[in-house]
């Protein structure tokens, strides 16, 4: 397969940029109002009946194209063609760090940036840096999009009219996409597709750093922040940054609301969920049990971390020497070897050490003096 440089396509009417021919073709229909055909379910527009017929398979869940190799089925012939190429593709470019293989040297180069932390593509407007040129392209597009594609309720901005239409349904409560297994209704096809994976167990999105598989691209993006350390959500009151929006929301409440308090010991918490976990210390409740060894835990995150002792998974690599760890806390301690940081101070003699356990061991020297 030949390596090709990414060349965004420009609409010759309004100048808007698109990454692929199909997106540009659909967009051009908006300039030719006489031939527009609209889907009654999602308001997406098409230039001919045949395009609308193919699109409607998204709503019906109809999948008529089957892969002759693995028998996976698809709604569109083009999607099947892309899928079948993954069987035929020769992946001759191998990452010497993690062993993952790629079909082009360009893909391998972009992948290596995850290990090195390099972000060679930067936005000339805001300075934000990206691992790949395609990520930079979508960033620019999102930030130069017309105001007409902004939700008038919450002001969120979208790249396409169909995305805006889908989004508005979340405010209106409209759910026109139905699961044919459990009959649950969803606001858009993306949410429906993710939901169906609950039934199938499919996890098609794989992390190229640690190999973990996820059920959606959104979950994969969240997961990758473990490796990159990215914290895009910042508190406007104190400047503290977080990897996930829900953690920022919990944190903001510490500034604006009264903290939930344990009625047994009086300890305060930033959210009721943390208080509930804490209470199990007093009750001894451990509802999360390991299916391998039977060990029980008071909260789900501790069980997830424990399971790595069985699987050998080490999702936290050191960006300096490459050594990987099962727990983020151990990576933090390890990094102090490189930085020389010793944040724990003995209040008796003033000696500093790299972790609390070493401080406890050191203080025993003074006890026997």
GROMACS .gro file of C-alpha atoms in nm, residues 88-286:
model
  199
   88UNK     CA    1  -0.561  -0.874   0.298
   89UNK     CA    2  -0.339  -0.592   0.424
   90UNK     CA    3   0.023  -0.681   0.483
   91UNK     CA    4   0.144  -0.514   0.801
   92UNK     CA    5   0.521  -0.509   0.753
   93UNK     CA    6   0.611  -0.208   0.966
   94UNK     CA    7   0.666  -0.317   1.327
   95UNK     CA    8   0.700  -0.095   1.635
   96UNK     CA    9   1.017  -0.200   1.817
   97UNK     CA   10   0.875  -0.077   2.149
   98UNK     CA   11   0.543  -0.265   2.174
   99UNK     CA   12   0.550  -0.497   1.871
  100UNK     CA   13   0.233  -0.363   1.706
  101UNK     CA   14   0.239  -0.384   1.324
  102UNK     CA   15   0.124  -0.133   1.063
  103UNK     CA   16   0.063  -0.136   0.688
  104UNK     CA   17   0.250   0.191   0.621
  105UNK     CA   18   0.557   0.359   0.763
  106UNK     CA   19   0.352   0.678   0.809
  107UNK     CA   20   0.109   0.497   1.041
  108UNK     CA   21   0.402   0.350   1.234
  109UNK     CA   22   0.561   0.694   1.272
  110UNK     CA   23   0.236   0.842   1.408
  111UNK     CA   24   0.200   0.546   1.647
  112UNK     CA   25   0.553   0.595   1.786
  113UNK     CA   26   0.460   0.946   1.899
  114UNK     CA   27   0.241   0.781   2.167
  115UNK     CA   28   0.548   0.615   2.320
  116UNK     CA   29   0.776   0.918   2.291
  117UNK     CA   30   0.514   1.178   2.380
  118UNK     CA   31   0.609   1.379   2.070
  119UNK     CA   32   0.333   1.597   1.926
  120UNK     CA   33   0.490   1.739   1.608
  121UNK     CA   34   0.174   1.892   1.462
  122UNK     CA   35   0.072   2.221   1.624
  123UNK     CA   36  -0.217   2.460   1.561
  124UNK     CA   37  -0.088   2.801   1.453
  125UNK     CA   38  -0.394   2.969   1.609
  126UNK     CA   39  -0.398   2.829   1.965
  127UNK     CA   40  -0.068   2.639   1.990
  128UNK     CA   41  -0.230   2.305   2.083
  129UNK     CA   42  -0.018   2.007   1.973
  130UNK     CA   43  -0.123   1.673   1.821
  131UNK     CA   44   0.022   1.327   1.754
  132UNK     CA   45  -0.096   1.317   1.390
  133UNK     CA   46  -0.185   1.552   1.106
  134UNK     CA   47  -0.541   1.417   1.089
  135UNK     CA   48  -0.603   1.508   1.455
  136UNK     CA   49  -0.475   1.860   1.383
  137UNK     CA   50  -0.705   1.883   1.079
  138UNK     CA   51  -1.017   1.794   1.279
  139UNK     CA   52  -0.914   2.035   1.556
  140UNK     CA   53  -0.884   2.321   1.306
  141UNK     CA   54  -1.214   2.232   1.143
  142UNK     CA   55  -1.393   2.230   1.477
  143UNK     CA   56  -1.255   2.572   1.566
  144UNK     CA   57  -1.331   2.739   1.232
  145UNK     CA   58  -1.681   2.597   1.184
  146UNK     CA   59  -1.969   2.832   1.101
  147UNK     CA   60  -2.185   2.956   1.389
  148UNK     CA   61  -2.487   2.809   1.207
  149UNK     CA   62  -2.371   2.466   1.329
  150UNK     CA   63  -2.390   2.571   1.693
  151UNK     CA   64  -2.661   2.435   1.921
  152UNK     CA   65  -2.885   2.726   2.023
  153UNK     CA   66  -2.961   2.555   2.356
  154UNK     CA   67  -2.616   2.465   2.495
  155UNK     CA   68  -2.388   2.639   2.237
  156UNK     CA   69  -2.197   2.319   2.154
  157UNK     CA   70  -2.045   2.335   1.801
  158UNK     CA   71  -2.058   2.057   1.538
  159UNK     CA   72  -1.886   1.980   1.209
  160UNK     CA   73  -2.196   1.858   1.022
  161UNK     CA   74  -2.566   1.945   1.015
  162UNK     CA   75  -2.658   1.581   1.079
  163UNK     CA   76  -2.447   1.584   1.398
  164UNK     CA   77  -2.623   1.899   1.516
  165UNK     CA   78  -2.965   1.745   1.439
  166UNK     CA   79  -2.875   1.429   1.635
  167UNK     CA   80  -2.748   1.638   1.925
  168UNK     CA   81  -3.064   1.849   1.949
  169UNK     CA   82  -3.265   1.533   2.010
  170UNK     CA   83  -3.087   1.495   2.344
  171UNK     CA   84  -3.249   1.823   2.453
  172UNK     CA   85  -3.590   1.740   2.304
  173UNK     CA   86  -3.594   1.380   2.428
  174UNK     CA   87  -3.654   1.241   2.077
  175UNK     CA   88  -3.528   0.884   2.034
  176UNK     CA   89  -3.582   0.749   1.681
  177UNK     CA   90  -3.311   0.477   1.680
  178UNK     CA   91  -3.430   0.149   1.834
  179UNK     CA   92  -3.231  -0.159   1.938
  180UNK     CA   93  -3.381  -0.468   1.770
  181UNK     CA   94  -3.267  -0.689   2.062
  182UNK     CA   95  -3.401  -0.514   2.374
  183UNK     CA   96  -3.611  -0.238   2.208
  184UNK     CA   97  -3.422   0.040   2.390
  185UNK     CA   98  -3.441   0.370   2.202
  186UNK     CA   99  -3.146   0.603   2.141
  187UNK     CA  100  -3.110   0.961   2.018
  188UNK     CA  101  -2.867   0.878   1.735
  189UNK     CA  102  -2.711   0.589   1.547
  190UNK     CA  103  -2.373   0.631   1.719
  191UNK     CA  104  -2.532   0.576   2.062
  192UNK     CA  105  -2.733   0.282   1.926
  193UNK     CA  106  -2.422   0.115   1.780
  194UNK     CA  107  -2.239   0.152   2.111
  195UNK     CA  108  -2.541   0.017   2.299
  196UNK     CA  109  -2.566  -0.295   2.080
  197UNK     CA  110  -2.214  -0.395   2.184
  198UNK     CA  111  -2.355  -0.461   2.532
  199UNK     CA  112  -2.545  -0.753   2.375
  200UNK     CA  113  -2.269  -0.875   2.141
  201UNK     CA  114  -1.972  -0.819   2.374
  202UNK     CA  115  -1.786  -0.669   2.077
  203UNK     CA  116  -1.488  -0.445   2.164
  204UNK     CA  117  -1.350  -0.329   1.827
  205UNK     CA  118  -1.140  -0.036   1.952
  206UNK     CA  119  -0.793  -0.141   2.067
  207UNK     CA  120  -0.540   0.072   2.253
  208UNK     CA  121  -0.216   0.076   2.054
  209UNK     CA  122  -0.010   0.125   2.371
  210UNK     CA  123  -0.127  -0.158   2.600
  211UNK     CA  124  -0.356  -0.362   2.370
  212UNK     CA  125  -0.670  -0.323   2.584
  213UNK     CA  126  -0.995  -0.345   2.382
  214UNK     CA  127  -1.286  -0.104   2.434
  215UNK     CA  128  -1.645  -0.098   2.310
  216UNK     CA  129  -1.644   0.258   2.171
  217UNK     CA  130  -1.407   0.517   2.030
  218UNK     CA  131  -1.508   0.753   2.313
  219UNK     CA  132  -1.406   0.498   2.578
  220UNK     CA  133  -1.078   0.445   2.392
  221UNK     CA  134  -1.009   0.820   2.395
  222UNK     CA  135  -1.076   0.831   2.770
  223UNK     CA  136  -0.857   0.523   2.828
  224UNK     CA  137  -0.563   0.669   2.635
  225UNK     CA  138  -0.543   0.958   2.880
  226UNK     CA  139  -0.402   0.706   3.129
  227UNK     CA  140  -0.097   0.673   2.904
  228UNK     CA  141  -0.061   1.033   2.784
  229UNK     CA  142  -0.146   1.205   3.112
  230UNK     CA  143  -0.369   1.447   2.919
  231UNK     CA  144  -0.594   1.656   3.145
  232UNK     CA  145  -0.816   1.872   2.921
  233UNK     CA  146  -1.070   1.974   3.187
  234UNK     CA  147  -0.952   2.263   3.406
  235UNK     CA  148  -1.121   2.417   3.710
  236UNK     CA  149  -1.182   2.788   3.649
  237UNK     CA  150  -1.167   2.858   4.024
  238UNK     CA  151  -0.834   2.702   4.128
  239UNK     CA  152  -0.670   2.589   3.801
  240UNK     CA  153  -0.655   2.218   3.890
  241UNK     CA  154  -0.684   1.997   3.578
  242UNK     CA  155  -0.857   1.660   3.528
  243UNK     CA  156  -0.858   1.383   3.268
  244UNK     CA  157  -1.236   1.337   3.277
  245UNK     CA  158  -1.527   1.579   3.281
  246UNK     CA  159  -1.712   1.400   3.563
  247UNK     CA  160  -1.405   1.438   3.788
  248UNK     CA  161  -1.401   1.811   3.718
  249UNK     CA  162  -1.773   1.830   3.803
  250UNK     CA  163  -1.712   1.650   4.134
  251UNK     CA  164  -1.419   1.881   4.208
  252UNK     CA  165  -1.612   2.202   4.135
  253UNK     CA  166  -1.865   2.101   4.400
  254UNK     CA  167  -1.587   2.128   4.660
  255UNK     CA  168  -1.583   2.502   4.590
  256UNK     CA  169  -1.956   2.562   4.565
  257UNK     CA  170  -2.134   2.306   4.786
  258UNK     CA  171  -2.124   2.174   5.139
  259UNK     CA  172  -1.914   1.856   5.148
  260UNK     CA  173  -2.087   1.525   5.229
  261UNK     CA  174  -1.970   1.410   5.574
  262UNK     CA  175  -1.939   1.061   5.722
  263UNK     CA  176  -2.175   1.042   6.019
  264UNK     CA  177  -1.949   0.786   6.192
  265UNK     CA  178  -1.603   0.950   6.183
  266UNK     CA  179  -1.678   1.301   6.055
  267UNK     CA  180  -1.450   1.283   5.749
  268UNK     CA  181  -1.556   1.506   5.457
  269UNK     CA  182  -1.571   1.406   5.087
  270UNK     CA  183  -1.606   1.583   4.753
  271UNK     CA  184  -1.901   1.367   4.643
  272UNK     CA  185  -2.162   1.123   4.773
  273UNK     CA  186  -2.008   0.842   4.567
  274UNK     CA  187  -1.679   0.874   4.756
  275UNK     CA  188  -1.866   0.889   5.087
  276UNK     CA  189  -2.048   0.564   5.000
  277UNK     CA  190  -1.716   0.389   4.930
  278UNK     CA  191  -1.567   0.527   5.253
  279UNK     CA  192  -1.857   0.398   5.465
  280UNK     CA  193  -1.759   0.043   5.370
  281UNK     CA  194  -1.448   0.086   5.588
  282UNK     CA  195  -1.683   0.106   5.887
  283UNK     CA  196  -1.927  -0.164   5.773
  284UNK     CA  197  -1.665  -0.404   5.633
  285UNK     CA  198  -1.872  -0.443   5.315
  286UNK     CA  199  -1.674  -0.566   5.011
   0.00000   0.00000   0.00000
